[in-house]
PDB file of C-alpha atoms in Angstrom:
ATOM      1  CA  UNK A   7    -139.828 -25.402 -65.210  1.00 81.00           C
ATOM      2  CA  UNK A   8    -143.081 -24.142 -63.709  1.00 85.00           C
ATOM      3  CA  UNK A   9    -142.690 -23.441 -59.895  1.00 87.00           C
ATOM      4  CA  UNK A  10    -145.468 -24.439 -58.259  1.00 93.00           C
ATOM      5  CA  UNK A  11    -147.793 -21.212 -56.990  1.00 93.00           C
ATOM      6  CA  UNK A  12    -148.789 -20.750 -53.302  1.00 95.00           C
ATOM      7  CA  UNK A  13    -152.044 -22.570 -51.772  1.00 92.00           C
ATOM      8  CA  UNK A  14    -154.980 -20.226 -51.004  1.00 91.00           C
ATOM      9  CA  UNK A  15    -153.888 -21.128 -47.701  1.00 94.00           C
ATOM     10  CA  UNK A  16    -150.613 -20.467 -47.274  1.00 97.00           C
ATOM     11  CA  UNK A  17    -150.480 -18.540 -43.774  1.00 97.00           C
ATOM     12  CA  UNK A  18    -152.780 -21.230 -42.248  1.00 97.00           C
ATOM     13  CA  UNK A  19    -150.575 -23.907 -43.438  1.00 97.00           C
ATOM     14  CA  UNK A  20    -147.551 -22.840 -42.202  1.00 97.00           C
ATOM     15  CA  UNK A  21    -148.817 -21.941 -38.855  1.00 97.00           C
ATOM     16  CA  UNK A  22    -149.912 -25.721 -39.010  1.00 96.00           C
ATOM     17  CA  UNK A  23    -146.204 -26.827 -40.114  1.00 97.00           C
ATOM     18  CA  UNK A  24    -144.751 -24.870 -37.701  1.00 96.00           C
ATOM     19  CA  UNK A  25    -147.118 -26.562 -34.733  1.00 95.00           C
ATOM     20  CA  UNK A  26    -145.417 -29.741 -35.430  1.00 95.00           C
ATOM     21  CA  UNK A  27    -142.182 -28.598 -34.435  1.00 95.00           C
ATOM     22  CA  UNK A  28    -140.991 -31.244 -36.841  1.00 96.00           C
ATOM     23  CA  UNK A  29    -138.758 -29.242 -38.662  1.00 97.00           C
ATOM     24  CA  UNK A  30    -134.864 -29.339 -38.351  1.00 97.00           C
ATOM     25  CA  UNK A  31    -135.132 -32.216 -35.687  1.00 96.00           C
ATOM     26  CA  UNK A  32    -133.168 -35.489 -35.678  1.00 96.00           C
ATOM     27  CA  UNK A  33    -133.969 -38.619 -37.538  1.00 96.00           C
ATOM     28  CA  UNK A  34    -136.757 -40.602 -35.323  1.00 96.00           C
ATOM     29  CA  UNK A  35    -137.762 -44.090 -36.447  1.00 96.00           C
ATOM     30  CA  UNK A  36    -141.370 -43.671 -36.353  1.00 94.00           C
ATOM     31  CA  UNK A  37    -140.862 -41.471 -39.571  1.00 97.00           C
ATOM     32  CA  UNK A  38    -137.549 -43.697 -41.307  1.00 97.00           C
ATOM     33  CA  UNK A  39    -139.286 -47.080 -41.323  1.00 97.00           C
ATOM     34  CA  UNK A  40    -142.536 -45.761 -43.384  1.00 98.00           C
ATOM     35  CA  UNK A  41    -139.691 -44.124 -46.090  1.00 98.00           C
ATOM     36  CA  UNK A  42    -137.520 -47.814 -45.971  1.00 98.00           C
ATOM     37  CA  UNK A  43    -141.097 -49.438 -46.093  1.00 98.00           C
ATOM     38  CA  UNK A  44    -142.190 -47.264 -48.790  1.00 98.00           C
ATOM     39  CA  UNK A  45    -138.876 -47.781 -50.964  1.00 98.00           C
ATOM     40  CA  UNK A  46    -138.771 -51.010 -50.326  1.00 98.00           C
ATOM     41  CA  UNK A  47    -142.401 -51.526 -51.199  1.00 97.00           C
ATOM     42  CA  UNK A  48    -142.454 -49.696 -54.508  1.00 98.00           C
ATOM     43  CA  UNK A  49    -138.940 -50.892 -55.447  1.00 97.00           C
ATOM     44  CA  UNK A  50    -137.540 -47.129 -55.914  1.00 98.00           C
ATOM     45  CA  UNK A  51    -134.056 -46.113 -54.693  1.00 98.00           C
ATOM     46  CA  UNK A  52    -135.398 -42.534 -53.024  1.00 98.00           C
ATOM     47  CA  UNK A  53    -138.271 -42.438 -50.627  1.00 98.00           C
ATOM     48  CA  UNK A  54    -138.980 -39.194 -48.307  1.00 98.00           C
ATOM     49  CA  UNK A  55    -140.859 -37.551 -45.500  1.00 98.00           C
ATOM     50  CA  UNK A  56    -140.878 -33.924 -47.227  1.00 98.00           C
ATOM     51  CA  UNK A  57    -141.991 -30.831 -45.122  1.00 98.00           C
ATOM     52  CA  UNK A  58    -143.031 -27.808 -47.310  1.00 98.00           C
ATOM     53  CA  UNK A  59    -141.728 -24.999 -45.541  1.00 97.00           C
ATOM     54  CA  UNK A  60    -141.434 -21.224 -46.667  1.00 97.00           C
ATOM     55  CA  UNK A  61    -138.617 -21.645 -49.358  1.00 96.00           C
ATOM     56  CA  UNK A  62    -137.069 -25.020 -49.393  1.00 97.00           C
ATOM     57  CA  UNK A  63    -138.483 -28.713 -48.608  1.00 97.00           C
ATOM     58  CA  UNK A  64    -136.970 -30.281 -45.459  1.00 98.00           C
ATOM     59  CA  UNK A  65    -136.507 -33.864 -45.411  1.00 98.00           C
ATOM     60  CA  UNK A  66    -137.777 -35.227 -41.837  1.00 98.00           C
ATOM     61  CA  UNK A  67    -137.180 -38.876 -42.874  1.00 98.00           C
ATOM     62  CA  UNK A  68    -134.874 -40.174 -46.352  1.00 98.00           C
ATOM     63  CA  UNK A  69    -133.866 -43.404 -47.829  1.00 98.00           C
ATOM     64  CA  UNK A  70    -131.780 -42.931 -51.146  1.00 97.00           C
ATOM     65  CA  UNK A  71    -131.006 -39.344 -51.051  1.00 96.00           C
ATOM     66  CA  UNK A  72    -127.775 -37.723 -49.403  1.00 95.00           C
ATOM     67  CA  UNK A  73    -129.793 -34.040 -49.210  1.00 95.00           C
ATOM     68  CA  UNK A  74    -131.824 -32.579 -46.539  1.00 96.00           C
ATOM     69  CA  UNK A  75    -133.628 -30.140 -48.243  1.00 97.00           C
ATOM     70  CA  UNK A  76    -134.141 -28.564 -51.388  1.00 96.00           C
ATOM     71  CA  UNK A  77    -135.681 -25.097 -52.714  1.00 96.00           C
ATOM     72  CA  UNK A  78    -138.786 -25.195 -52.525  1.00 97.00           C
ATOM     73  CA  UNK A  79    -139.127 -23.316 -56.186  1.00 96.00           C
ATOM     74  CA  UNK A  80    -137.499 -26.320 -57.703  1.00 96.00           C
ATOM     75  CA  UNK A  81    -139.689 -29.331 -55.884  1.00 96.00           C
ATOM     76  CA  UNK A  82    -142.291 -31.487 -57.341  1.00 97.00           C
ATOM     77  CA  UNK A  83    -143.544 -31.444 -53.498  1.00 97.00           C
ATOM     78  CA  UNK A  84    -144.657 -27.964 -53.641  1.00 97.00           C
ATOM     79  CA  UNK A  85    -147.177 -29.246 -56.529  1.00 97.00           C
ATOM     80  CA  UNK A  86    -148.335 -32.184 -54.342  1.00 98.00           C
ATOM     81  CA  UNK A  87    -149.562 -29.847 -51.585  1.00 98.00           C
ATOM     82  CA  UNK A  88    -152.064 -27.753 -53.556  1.00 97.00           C
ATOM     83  CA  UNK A  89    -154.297 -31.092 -53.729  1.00 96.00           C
ATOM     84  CA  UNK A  90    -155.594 -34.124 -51.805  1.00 97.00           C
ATOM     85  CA  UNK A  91    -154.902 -36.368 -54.750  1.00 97.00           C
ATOM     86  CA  UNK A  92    -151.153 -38.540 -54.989  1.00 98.00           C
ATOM     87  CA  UNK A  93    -149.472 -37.078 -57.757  1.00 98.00           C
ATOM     88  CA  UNK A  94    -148.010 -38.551 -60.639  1.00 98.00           C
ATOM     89  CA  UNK A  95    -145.315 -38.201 -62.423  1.00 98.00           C
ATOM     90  CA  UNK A  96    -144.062 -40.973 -64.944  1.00 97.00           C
ATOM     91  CA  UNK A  97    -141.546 -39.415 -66.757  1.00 97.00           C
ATOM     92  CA  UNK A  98    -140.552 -35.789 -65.323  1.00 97.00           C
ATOM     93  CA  UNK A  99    -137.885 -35.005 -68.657  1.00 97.00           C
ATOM     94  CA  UNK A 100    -141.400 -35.421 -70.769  1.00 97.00           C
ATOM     95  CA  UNK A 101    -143.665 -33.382 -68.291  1.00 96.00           C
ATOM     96  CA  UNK A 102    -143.692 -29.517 -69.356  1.00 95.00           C
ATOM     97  CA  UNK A 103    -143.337 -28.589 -65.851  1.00 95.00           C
ATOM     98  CA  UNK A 104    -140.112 -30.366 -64.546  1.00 97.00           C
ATOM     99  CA  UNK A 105    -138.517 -30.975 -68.066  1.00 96.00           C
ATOM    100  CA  UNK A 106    -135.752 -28.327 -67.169  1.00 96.00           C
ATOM    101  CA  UNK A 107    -135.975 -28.286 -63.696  1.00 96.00           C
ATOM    102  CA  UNK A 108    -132.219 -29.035 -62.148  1.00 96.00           C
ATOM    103  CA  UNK A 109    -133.599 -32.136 -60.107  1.00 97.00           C
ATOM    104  CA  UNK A 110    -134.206 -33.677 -63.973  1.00 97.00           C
ATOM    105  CA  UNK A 111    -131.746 -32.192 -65.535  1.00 97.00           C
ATOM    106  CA  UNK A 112    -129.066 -32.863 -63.000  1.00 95.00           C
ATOM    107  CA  UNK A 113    -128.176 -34.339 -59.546  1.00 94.00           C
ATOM    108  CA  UNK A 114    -130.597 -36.854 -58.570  1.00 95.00           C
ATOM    109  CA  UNK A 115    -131.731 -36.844 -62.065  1.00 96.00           C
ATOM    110  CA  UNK A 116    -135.520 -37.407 -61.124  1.00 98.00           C
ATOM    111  CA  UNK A 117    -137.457 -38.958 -63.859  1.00 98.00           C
ATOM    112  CA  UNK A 118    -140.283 -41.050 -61.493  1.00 98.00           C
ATOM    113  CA  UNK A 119    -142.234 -39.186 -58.567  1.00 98.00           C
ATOM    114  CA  UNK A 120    -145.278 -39.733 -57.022  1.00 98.00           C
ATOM    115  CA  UNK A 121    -146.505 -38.284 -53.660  1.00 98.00           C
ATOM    116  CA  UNK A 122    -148.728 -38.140 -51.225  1.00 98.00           C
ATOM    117  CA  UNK A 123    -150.017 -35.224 -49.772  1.00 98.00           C
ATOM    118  CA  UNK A 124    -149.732 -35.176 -45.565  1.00 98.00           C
ATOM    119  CA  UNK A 125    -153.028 -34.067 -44.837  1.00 98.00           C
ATOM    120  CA  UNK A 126    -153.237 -33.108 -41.208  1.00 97.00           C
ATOM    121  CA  UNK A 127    -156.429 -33.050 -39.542  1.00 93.00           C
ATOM    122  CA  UNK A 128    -157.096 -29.475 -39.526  1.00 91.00           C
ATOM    123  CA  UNK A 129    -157.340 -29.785 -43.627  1.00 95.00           C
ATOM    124  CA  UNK A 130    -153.537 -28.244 -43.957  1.00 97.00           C
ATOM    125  CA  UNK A 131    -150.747 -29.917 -46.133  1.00 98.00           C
ATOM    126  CA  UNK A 132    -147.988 -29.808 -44.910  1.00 98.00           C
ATOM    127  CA  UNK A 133    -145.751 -32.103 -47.051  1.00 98.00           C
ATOM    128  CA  UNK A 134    -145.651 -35.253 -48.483  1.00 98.00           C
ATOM    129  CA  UNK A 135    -144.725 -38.753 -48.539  1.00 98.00           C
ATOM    130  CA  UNK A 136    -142.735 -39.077 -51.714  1.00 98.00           C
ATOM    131  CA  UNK A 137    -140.883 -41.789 -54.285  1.00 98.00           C
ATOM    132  CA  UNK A 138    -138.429 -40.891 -56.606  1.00 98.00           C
ATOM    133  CA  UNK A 139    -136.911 -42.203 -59.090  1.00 98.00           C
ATOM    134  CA  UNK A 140    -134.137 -41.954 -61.613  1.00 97.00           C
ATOM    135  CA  UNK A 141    -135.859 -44.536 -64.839  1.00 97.00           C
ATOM    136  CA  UNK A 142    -139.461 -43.880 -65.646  1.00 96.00           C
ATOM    137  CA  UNK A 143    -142.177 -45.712 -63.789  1.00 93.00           C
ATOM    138  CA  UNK A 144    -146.312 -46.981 -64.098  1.00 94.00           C
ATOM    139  CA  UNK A 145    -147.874 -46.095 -61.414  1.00 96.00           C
ATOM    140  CA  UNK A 146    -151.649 -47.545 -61.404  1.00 97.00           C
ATOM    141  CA  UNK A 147    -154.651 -45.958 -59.000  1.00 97.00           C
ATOM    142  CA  UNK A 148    -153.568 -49.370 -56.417  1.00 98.00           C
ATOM    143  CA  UNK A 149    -150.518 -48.120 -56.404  1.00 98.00           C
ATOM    144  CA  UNK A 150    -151.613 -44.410 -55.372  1.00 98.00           C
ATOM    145  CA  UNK A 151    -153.966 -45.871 -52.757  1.00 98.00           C
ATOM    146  CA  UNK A 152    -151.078 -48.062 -51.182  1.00 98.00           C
ATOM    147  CA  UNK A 153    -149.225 -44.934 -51.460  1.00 98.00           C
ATOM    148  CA  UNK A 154    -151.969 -42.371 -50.249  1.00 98.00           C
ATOM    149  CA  UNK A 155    -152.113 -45.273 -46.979  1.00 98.00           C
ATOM    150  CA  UNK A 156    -148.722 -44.938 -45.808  1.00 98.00           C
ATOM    151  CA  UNK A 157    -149.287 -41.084 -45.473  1.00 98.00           C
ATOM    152  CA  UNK A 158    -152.031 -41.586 -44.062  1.00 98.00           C
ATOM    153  CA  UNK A 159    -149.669 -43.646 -41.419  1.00 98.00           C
ATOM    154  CA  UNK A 160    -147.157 -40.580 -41.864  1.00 98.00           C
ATOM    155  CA  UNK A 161    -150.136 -38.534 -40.626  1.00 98.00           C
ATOM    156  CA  UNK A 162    -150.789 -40.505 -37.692  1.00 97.00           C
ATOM    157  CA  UNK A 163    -147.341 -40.082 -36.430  1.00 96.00           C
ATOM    158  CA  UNK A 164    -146.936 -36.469 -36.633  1.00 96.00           C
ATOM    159  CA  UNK A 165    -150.586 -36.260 -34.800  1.00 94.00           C
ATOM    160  CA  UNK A 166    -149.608 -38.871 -31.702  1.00 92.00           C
ATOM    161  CA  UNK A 167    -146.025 -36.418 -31.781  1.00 88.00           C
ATOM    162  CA  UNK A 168    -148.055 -33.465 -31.508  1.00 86.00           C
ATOM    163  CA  UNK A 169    -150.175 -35.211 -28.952  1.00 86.00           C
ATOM    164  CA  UNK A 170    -147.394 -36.128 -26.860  1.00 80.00           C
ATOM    165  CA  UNK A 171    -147.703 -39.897 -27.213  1.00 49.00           C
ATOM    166  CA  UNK A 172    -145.995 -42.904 -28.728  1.00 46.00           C
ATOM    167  CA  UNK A 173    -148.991 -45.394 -27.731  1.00 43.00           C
ATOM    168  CA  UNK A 174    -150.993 -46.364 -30.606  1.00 42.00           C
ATOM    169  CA  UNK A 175    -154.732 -44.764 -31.173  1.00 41.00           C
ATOM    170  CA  UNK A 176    -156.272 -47.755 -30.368  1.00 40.00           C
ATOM    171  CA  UNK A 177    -154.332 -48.659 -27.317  1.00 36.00           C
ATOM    172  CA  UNK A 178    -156.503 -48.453 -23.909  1.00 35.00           C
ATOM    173  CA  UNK A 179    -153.923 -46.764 -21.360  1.00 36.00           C
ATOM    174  CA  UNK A 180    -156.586 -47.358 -19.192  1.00 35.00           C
ATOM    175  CA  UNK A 181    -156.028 -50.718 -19.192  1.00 34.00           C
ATOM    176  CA  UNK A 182    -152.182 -50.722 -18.476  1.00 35.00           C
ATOM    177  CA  UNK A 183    -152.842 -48.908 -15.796  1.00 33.00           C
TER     178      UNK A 183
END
């Protein structure tokens, strides 16, 4: 297993995690219907809103997956962050750097991931939107666009939360007025 190293950027990113007060809250169904969307879409039992904090991965939104978090040593999410690309992972018990991790070798028994990096716009990652799982999967460069879209919509929601809003960017609230 091959923990993933720290981004360049680690004290920036955090201070941009931490800004969305996102983690440790309750479920909100902005986030859960992009994860059902996104497992329903791609036909995989585990879909998540990860948040890559200090030492673990918190799980703001879940579909498939009875865990709230996980060590941050041992997630594929902590790989995701360090670029703006989806990653890829077919078959994790053939890949050199999850082989032996314990998420392959045991209890959800990951063999299929891909994620998308949540980009926010200051340039930080904070986390992913992520599929798992357990029987190996293709995964084509559609597929990683459709999946690099619904963070984008992951995105979107954490920004209007920061914001203060629910109504949709291109809503005129001057016009309800």
């Amino acid at each position: 297993m091959t923990p993933a190293p720290k981004p360049e950027s680690e004290a920036l990113r955090l201070e941009a995690l931490y800004r969305t007060m996102l983690l440790d809250t309750p479920p909100e169904q902005r986030f859960d219907r992009i994860v059902r969307f996104a497992a329903s879409e791609f036909e995989v039992p585990i879909a998540l809103v990860s948040l890559v904090d200090r030492d673990r991965q918190w799980f703001k939104a879940r579909v498939g997956l009875d865990a709230c978090a996980t060590a941050r040593d041992v997630s594929f999410c902590g790989h995701t962050i360090l670029r703006p690309e989806v990653l890829v992972v077919e078959d994790a018990s053939a890949d050199p750097r999850f082989a032996d991790n314990p998420l392959v070798t045991g209890d959800p028994f990951i063999r299929f991931y891909a994620g998308a990096p949540l980009e926010l716009g200051t340039g930080e990652r904070v986390g992913t939107l992520c599929l798992i799982d357990r029987k190996r999967h293709r995964f084509d460069p559609i597929d990683a666009g459709i999946l690099a879209s619904m963070a984008t919509l992951v995105v979107e929601e954490i920004e209007r939360r920061l914001a203060g809003s629910t109504a949709s960017p291109a809503r005129d609230e001057s016009a309800v007025r």
